[in-house]
mmCIF file of C-alpha atoms in Angstrom:
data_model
loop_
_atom_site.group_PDB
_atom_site.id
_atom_site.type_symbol
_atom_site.label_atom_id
_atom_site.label_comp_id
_atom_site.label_asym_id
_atom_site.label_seq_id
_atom_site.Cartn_x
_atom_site.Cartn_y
_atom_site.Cartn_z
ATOM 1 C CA UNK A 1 6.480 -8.299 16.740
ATOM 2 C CA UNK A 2 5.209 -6.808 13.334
ATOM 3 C CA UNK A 3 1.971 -7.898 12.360
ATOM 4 C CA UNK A 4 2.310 -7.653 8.333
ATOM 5 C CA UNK A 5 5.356 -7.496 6.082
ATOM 6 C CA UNK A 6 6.026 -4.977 3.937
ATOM 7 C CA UNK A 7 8.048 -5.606 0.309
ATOM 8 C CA UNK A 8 9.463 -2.785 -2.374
ATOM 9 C CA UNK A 9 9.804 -3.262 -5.667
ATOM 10 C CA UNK A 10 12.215 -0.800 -6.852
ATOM 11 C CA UNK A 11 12.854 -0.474 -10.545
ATOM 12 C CA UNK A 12 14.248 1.968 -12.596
ATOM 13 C CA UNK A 13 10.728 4.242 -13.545
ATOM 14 C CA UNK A 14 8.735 3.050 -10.546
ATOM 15 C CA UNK A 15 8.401 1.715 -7.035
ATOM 16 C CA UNK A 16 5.653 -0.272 -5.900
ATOM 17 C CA UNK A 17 4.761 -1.520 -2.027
ATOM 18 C CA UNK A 18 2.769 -3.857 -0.883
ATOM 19 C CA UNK A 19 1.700 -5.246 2.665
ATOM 20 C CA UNK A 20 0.705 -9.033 3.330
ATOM 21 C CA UNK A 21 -0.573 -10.524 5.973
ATOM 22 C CA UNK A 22 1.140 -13.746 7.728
ATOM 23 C CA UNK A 23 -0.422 -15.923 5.202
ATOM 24 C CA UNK A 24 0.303 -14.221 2.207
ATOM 25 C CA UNK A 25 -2.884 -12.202 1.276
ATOM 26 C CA UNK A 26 -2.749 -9.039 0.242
ATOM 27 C CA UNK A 27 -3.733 -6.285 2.364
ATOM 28 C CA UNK A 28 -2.067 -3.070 0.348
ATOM 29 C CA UNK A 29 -0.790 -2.249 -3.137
ATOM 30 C CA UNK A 30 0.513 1.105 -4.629
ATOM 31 C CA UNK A 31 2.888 2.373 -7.028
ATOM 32 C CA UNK A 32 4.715 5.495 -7.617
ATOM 33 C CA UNK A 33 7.468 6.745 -10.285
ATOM 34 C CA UNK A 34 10.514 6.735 -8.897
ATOM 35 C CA UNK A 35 11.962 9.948 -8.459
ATOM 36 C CA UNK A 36 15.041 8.925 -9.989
ATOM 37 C CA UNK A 37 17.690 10.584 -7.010
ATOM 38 C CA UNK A 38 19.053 8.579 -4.221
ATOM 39 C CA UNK A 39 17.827 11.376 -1.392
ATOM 40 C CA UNK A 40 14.328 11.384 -2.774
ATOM 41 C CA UNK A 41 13.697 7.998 -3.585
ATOM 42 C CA UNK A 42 14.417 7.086 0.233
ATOM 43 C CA UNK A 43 12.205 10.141 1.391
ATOM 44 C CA UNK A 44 9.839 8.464 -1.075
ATOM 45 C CA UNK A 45 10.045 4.819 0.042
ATOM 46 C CA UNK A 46 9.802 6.112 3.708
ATOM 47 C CA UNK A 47 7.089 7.983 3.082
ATOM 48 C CA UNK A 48 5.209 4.945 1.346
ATOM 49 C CA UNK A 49 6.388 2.911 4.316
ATOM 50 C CA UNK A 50 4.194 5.025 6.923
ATOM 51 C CA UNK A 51 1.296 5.397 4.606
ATOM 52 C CA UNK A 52 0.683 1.658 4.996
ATOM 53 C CA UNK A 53 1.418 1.521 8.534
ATOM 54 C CA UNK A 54 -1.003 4.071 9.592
ATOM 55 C CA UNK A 55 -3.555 2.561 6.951
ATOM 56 C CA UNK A 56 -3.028 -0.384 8.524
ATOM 57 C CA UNK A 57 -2.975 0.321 12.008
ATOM 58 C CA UNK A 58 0.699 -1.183 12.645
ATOM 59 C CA UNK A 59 4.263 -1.611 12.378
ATOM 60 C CA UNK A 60 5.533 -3.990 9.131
ATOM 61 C CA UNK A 61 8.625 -5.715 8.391
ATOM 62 C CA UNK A 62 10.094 -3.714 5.646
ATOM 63 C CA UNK A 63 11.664 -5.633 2.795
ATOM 64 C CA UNK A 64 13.159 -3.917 -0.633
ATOM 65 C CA UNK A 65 13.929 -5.552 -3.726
ATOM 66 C CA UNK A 66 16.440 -3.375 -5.692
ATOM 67 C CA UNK A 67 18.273 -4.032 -9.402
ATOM 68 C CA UNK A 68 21.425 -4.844 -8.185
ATOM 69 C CA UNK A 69 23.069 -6.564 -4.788
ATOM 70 C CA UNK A 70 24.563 -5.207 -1.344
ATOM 71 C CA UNK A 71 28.354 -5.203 -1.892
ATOM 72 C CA UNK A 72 29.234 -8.105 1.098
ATOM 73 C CA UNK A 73 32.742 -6.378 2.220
ATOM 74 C CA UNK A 74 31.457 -2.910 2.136
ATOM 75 C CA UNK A 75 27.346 -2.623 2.484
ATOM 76 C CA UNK A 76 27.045 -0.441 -0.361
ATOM 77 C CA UNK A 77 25.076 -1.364 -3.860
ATOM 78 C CA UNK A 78 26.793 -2.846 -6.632
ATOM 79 C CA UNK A 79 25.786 -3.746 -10.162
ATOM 80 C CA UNK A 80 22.628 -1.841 -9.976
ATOM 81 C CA UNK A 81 21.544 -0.821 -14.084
ATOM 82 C CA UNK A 82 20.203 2.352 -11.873
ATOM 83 C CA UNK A 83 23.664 3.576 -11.620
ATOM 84 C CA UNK A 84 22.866 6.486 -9.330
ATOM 85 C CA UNK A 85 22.590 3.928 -6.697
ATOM 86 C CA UNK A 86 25.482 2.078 -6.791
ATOM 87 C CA UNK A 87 28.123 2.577 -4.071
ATOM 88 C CA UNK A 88 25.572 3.892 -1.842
ATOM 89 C CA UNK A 89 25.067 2.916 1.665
ATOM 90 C CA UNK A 90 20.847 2.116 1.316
ATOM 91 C CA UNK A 91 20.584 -0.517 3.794
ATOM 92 C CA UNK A 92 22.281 1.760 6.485
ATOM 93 C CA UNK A 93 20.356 5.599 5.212
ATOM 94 C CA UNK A 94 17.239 3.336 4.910
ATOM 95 C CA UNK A 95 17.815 1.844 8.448
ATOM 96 C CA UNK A 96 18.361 5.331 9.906
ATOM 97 C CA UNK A 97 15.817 7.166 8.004
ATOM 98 C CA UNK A 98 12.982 4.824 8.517
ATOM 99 C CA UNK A 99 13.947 3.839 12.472
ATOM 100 C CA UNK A 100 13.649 0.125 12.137
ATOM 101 C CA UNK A 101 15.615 -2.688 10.219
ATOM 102 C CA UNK A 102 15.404 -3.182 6.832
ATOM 103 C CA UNK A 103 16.181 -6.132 4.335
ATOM 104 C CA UNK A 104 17.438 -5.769 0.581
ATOM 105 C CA UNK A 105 17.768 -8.074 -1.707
ATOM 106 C CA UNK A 106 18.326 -8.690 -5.806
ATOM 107 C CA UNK A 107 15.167 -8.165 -7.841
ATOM 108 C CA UNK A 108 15.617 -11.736 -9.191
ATOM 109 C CA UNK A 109 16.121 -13.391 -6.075
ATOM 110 C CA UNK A 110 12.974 -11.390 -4.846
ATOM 111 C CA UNK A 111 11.144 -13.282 -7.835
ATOM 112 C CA UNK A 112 12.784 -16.533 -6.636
ATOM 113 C CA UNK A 113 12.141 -16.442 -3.305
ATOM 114 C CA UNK A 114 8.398 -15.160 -3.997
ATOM 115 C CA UNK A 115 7.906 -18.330 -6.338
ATOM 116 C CA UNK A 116 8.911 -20.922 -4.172
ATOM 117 C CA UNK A 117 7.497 -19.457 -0.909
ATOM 118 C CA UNK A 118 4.132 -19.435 -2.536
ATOM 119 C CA UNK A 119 3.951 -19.434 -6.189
ATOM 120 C CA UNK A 120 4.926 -21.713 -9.108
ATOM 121 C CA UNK A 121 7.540 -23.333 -7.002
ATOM 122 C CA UNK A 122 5.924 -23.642 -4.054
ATOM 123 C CA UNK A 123 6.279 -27.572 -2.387
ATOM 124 C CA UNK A 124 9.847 -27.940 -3.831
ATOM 125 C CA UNK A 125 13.164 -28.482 -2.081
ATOM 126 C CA UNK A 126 14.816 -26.226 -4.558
ATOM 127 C CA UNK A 127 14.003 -23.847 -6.899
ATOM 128 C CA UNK A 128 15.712 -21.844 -9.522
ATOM 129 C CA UNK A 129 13.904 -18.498 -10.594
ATOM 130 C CA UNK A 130 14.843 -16.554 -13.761
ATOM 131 C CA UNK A 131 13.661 -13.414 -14.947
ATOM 132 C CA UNK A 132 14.522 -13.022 -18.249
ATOM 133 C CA UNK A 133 13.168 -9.256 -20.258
ATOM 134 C CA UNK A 134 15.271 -6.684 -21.271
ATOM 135 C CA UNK A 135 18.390 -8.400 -19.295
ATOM 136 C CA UNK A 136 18.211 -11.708 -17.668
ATOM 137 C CA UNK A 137 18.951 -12.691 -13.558
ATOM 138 C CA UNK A 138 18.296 -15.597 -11.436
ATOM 139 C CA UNK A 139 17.982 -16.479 -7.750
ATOM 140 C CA UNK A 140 18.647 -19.834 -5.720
ATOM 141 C CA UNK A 141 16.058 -21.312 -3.205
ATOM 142 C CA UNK A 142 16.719 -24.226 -0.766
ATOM 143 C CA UNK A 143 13.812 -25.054 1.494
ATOM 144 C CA UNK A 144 12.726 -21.579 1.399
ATOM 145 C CA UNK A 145 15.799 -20.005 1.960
ATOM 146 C CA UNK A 146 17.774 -17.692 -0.371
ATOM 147 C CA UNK A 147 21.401 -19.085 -1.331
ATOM 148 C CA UNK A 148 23.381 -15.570 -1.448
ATOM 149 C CA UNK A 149 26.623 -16.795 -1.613
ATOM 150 C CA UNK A 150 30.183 -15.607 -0.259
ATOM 151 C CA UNK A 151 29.848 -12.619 -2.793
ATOM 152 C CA UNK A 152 26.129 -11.778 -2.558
ATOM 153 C CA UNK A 153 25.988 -13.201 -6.555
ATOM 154 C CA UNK A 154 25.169 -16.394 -6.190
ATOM 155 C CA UNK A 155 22.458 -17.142 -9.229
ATOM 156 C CA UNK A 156 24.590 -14.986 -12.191
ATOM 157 C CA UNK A 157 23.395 -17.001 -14.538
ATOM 158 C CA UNK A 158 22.924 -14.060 -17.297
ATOM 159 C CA UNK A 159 26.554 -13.827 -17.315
ATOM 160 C CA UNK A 160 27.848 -17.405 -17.429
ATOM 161 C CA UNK A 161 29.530 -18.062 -20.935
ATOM 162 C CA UNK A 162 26.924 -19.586 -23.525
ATOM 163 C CA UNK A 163 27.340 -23.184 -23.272
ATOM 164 C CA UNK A 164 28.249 -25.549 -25.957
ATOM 165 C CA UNK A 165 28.363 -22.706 -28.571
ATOM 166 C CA UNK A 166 27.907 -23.225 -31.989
ATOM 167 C CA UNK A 167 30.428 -21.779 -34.816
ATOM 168 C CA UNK A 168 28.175 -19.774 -36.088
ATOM 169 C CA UNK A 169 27.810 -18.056 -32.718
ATOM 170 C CA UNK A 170 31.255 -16.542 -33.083
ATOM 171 C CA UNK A 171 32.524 -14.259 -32.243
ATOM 172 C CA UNK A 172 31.050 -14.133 -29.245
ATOM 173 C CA UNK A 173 28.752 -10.829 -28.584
ATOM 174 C CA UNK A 174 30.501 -8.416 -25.847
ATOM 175 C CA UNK A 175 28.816 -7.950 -22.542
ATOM 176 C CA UNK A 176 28.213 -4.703 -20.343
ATOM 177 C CA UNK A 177 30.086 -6.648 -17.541
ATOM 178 C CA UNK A 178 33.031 -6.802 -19.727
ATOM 179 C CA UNK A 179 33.156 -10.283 -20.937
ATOM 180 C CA UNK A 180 32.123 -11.775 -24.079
ATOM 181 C CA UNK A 181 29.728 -14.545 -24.711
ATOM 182 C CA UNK A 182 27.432 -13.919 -21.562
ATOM 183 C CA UNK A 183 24.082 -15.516 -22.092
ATOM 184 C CA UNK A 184 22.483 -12.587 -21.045
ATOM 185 C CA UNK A 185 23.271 -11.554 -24.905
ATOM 186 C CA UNK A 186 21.732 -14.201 -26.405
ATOM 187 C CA UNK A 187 18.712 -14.851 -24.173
ATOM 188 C CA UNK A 188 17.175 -11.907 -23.144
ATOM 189 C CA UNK A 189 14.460 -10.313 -24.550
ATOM 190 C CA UNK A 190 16.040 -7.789 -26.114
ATOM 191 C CA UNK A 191 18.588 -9.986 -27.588
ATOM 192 C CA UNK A 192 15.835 -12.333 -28.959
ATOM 193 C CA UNK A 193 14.091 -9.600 -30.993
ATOM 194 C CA UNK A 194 17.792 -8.299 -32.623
ATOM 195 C CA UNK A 195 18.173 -12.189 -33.691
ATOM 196 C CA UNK A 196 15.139 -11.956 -35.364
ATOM 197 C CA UNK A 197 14.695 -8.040 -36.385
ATOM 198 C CA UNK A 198 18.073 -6.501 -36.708
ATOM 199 C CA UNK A 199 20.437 -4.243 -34.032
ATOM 200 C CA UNK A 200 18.130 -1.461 -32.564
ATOM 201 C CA UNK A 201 15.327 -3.839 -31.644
ATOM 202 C CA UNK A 202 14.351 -3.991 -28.316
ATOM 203 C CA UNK A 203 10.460 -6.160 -28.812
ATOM 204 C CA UNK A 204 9.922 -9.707 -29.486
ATOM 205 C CA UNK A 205 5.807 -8.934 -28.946
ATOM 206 C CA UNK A 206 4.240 -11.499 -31.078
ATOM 207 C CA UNK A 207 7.109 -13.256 -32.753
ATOM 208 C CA UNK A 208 5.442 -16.720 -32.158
ATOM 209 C CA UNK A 209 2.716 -15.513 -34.324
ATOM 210 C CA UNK A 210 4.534 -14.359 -36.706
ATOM 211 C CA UNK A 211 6.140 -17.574 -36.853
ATOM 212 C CA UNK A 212 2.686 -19.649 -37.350
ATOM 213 C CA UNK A 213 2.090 -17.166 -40.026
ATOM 214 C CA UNK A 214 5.230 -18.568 -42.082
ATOM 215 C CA UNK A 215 7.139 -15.558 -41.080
ATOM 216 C CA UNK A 216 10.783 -17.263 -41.625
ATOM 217 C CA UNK A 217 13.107 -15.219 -39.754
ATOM 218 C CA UNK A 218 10.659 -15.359 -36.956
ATOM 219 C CA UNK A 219 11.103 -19.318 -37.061
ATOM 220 C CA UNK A 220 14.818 -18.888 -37.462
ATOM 221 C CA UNK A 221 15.004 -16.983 -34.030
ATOM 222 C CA UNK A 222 12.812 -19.213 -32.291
ATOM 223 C CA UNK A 223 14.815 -22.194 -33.325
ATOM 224 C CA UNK A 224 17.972 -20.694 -32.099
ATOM 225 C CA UNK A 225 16.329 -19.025 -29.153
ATOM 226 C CA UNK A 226 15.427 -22.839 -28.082
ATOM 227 C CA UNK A 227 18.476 -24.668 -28.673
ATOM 228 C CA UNK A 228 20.187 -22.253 -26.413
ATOM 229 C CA UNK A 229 17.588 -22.208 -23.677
ATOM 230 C CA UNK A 230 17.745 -25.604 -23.659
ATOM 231 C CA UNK A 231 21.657 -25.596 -23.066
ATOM 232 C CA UNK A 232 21.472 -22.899 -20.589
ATOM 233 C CA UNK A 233 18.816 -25.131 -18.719
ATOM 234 C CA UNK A 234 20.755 -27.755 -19.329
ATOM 235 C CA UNK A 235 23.732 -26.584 -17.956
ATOM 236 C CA UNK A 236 21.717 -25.188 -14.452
ATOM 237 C CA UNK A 237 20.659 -29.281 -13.824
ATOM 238 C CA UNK A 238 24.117 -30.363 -14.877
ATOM 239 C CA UNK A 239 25.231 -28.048 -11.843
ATOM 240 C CA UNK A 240 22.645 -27.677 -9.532
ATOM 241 C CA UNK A 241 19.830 -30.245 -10.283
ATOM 242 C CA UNK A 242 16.921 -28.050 -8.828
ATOM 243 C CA UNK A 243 13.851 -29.667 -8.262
ATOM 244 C CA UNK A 244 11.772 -26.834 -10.711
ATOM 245 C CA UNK A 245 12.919 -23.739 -12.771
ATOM 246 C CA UNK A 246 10.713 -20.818 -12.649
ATOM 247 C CA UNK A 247 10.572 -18.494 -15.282
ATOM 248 C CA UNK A 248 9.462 -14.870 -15.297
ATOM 249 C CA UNK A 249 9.726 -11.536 -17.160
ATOM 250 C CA UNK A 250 8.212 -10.890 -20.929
ATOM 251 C CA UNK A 251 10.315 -14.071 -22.210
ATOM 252 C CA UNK A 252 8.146 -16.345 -19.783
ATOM 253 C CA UNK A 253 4.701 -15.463 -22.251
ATOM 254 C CA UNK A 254 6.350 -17.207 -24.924
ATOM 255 C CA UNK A 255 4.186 -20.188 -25.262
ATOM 256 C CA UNK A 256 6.335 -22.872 -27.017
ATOM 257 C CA UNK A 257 9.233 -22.414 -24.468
ATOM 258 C CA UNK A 258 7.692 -25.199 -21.946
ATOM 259 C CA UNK A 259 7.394 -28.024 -24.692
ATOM 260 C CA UNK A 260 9.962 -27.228 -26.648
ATOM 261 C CA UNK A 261 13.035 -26.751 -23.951
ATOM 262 C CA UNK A 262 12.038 -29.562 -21.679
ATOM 263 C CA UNK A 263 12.364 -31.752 -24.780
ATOM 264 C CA UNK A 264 15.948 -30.561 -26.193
ATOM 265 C CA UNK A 265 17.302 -30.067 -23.026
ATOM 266 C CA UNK A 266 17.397 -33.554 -23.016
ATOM 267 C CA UNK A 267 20.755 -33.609 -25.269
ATOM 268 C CA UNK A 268 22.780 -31.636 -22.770
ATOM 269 C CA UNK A 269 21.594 -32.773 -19.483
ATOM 270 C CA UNK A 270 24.284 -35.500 -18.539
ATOM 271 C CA UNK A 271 21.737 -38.116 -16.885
ATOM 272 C CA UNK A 272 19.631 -39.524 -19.591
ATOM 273 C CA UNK A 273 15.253 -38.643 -19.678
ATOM 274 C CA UNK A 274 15.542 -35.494 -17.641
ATOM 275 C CA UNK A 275 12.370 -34.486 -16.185
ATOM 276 C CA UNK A 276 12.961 -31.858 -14.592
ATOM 277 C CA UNK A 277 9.908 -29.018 -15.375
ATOM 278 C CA UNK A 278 10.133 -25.929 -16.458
ATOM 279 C CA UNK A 279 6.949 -23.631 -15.241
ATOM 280 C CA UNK A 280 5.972 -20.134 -15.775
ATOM 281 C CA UNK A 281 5.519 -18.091 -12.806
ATOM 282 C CA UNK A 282 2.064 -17.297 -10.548
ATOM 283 C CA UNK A 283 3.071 -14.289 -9.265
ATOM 284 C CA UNK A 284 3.947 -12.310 -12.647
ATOM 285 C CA UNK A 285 5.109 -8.742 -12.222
ATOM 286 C CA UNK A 286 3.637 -9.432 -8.111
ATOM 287 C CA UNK A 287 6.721 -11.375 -7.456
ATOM 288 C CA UNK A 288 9.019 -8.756 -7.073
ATOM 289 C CA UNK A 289 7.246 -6.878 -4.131
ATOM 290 C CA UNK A 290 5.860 -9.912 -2.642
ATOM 291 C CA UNK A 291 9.412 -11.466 -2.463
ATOM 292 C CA UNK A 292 10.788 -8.504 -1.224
ATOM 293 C CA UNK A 293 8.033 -8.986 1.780
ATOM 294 C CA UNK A 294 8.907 -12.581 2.167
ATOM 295 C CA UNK A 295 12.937 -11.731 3.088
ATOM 296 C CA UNK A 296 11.416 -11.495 6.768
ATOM 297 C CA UNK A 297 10.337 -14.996 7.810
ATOM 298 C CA UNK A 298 7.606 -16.068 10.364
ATOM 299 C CA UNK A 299 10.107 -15.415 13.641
ATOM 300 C CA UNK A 300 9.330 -11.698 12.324
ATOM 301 C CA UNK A 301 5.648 -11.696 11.824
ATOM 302 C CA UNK A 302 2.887 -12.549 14.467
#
């Protein structure tokens, strides 16, 4: 019986563990750049692995959140924007190279599953948890439990068609998955500070000031950005009805998204005076690891 969990956040430039203790606290943090090969970035995570165990004076759960999904039929990655990982076999190398069992999961259902476990979300049947920066991902919680789904995507909402689309909105943008009119492309961050700066703009840093300053294409973005956060919201409680939606990543520091959304939601959401809230996340950038530890439940962990 482990006496801690362990959770990896792998992203793209780093990877950060941490170790908690059966009620959450935080025993260990660090964070190294990731080496940016498959071979050594599981020498590396290993590596990491016994550093906290011997620190620690035990044997962890080990649980690794990665930016992309385990392929169901065939164990390997899929999706993963750090492409060198994709069709590779890291539950099973990680497994043998390590000498214990090992759980991997979506970054964003890491975040979800961190929030309602113990963060923003925490007390609720069911939670949805979106991360929403540079591209935009989701996870599904019932009673602390992570909804997968048959094809290990349940909680795509970045690339569900914008909903109730305007004509000006046409044609629709193309998508990396190969589809047009994701809402990845109009709702990330990256997407939010093109609306409002031109192509080639990756930073929406301080676009609600600019907008209390009279700046008018600042407002114009916002006011677009809204409306279709409201419909995308609107169309996750038209199909799931969750009792809270989390949000995290840079979008989640705008301020004006948790009066403004709740309140035009209200158009699209088919059962009239929706309340449903819409909270930023406790955890911040935290979530990631510590959902990664939380994929082991309490059976695990003495």
């Amino acid at each position: 019986m482990a006496t801690y969990r362990i959770g990896i956040d792998f992203g793209g430039t780093k990877i950060e563990i941490a170790a908690l203790g059966k009620d959450g606290t935080e025993r260990v943090r660090r964070r190294i750049s990731n080496p940016g090969n498959y071979p050594a970035a599981i020498k590396a995570m290993c590596e990491l692995i016994h550093g906290v165990d011997k620190e620690l004076g035990g044997t962890g759960t080990v649980g690794i959140g990665i930016p992309g999904s385990i392929s169901p039929d065939t164990g390997v990655i899929k999706n993963a924007n750090a492409t060198w990982l994709n069709n590779q076999p890291l539950i099973r190398d990680m497994t043998a190279a390590l000498g214990r069992d090992v759980r991997i999961e979506n970054d964003a259902n890491c975040f979800a599953l961190s929030e309602a476990i113990d963060g923003a979300g925490a007390d609720h049947h069911s939670v949805f948890g979106v991360i929403i920066g540079t591209g935009m991902g989701a996870g599904i919680v019932i009673d602390r439990k992570l909804l997968i789904g048959h094809n290990h995507i349940a909680g795509e909402w970045g690339h569900v068609p914008l909903p109730w689309p305007r004509l000006e909105e046409f044609p629709m943008p193309k998508c990396f998955c190969g589809n047009e009119g994701c809402m990845e492309r109009f709702l990330s961050g990256s997407a939010l500070a093109q609306d409002w700066k031109g192509p080639g703009h990756r930073s929406a840093a301080h676009i609600e000031q600019e907008a209390e300053a009279g700046d008018l294409t600042a407002i114009g973005a916002l006011d677009r950005y809204m409306d279709r956060m409201a419909r995308a919201c609107a169309l996750a409680i038209n199909f799931m009805d969750p009792d809270v939606i989390v949000l995290g990543g840079g979008v989640s520091n705008l301020e004006s998204i948790y009066e403004r959304v709740p309140r035009l939601m209200r158009r699209y959401v088919i059962t009239p005076n929706c309340t449903t809230p819409i909270v930023r996340n406790r955890h911040g950038d935290s979530s990631g690891v510590r959902g990664a530890a939380w994929l082991w439940d309490d059976h695990h962990v003495d």
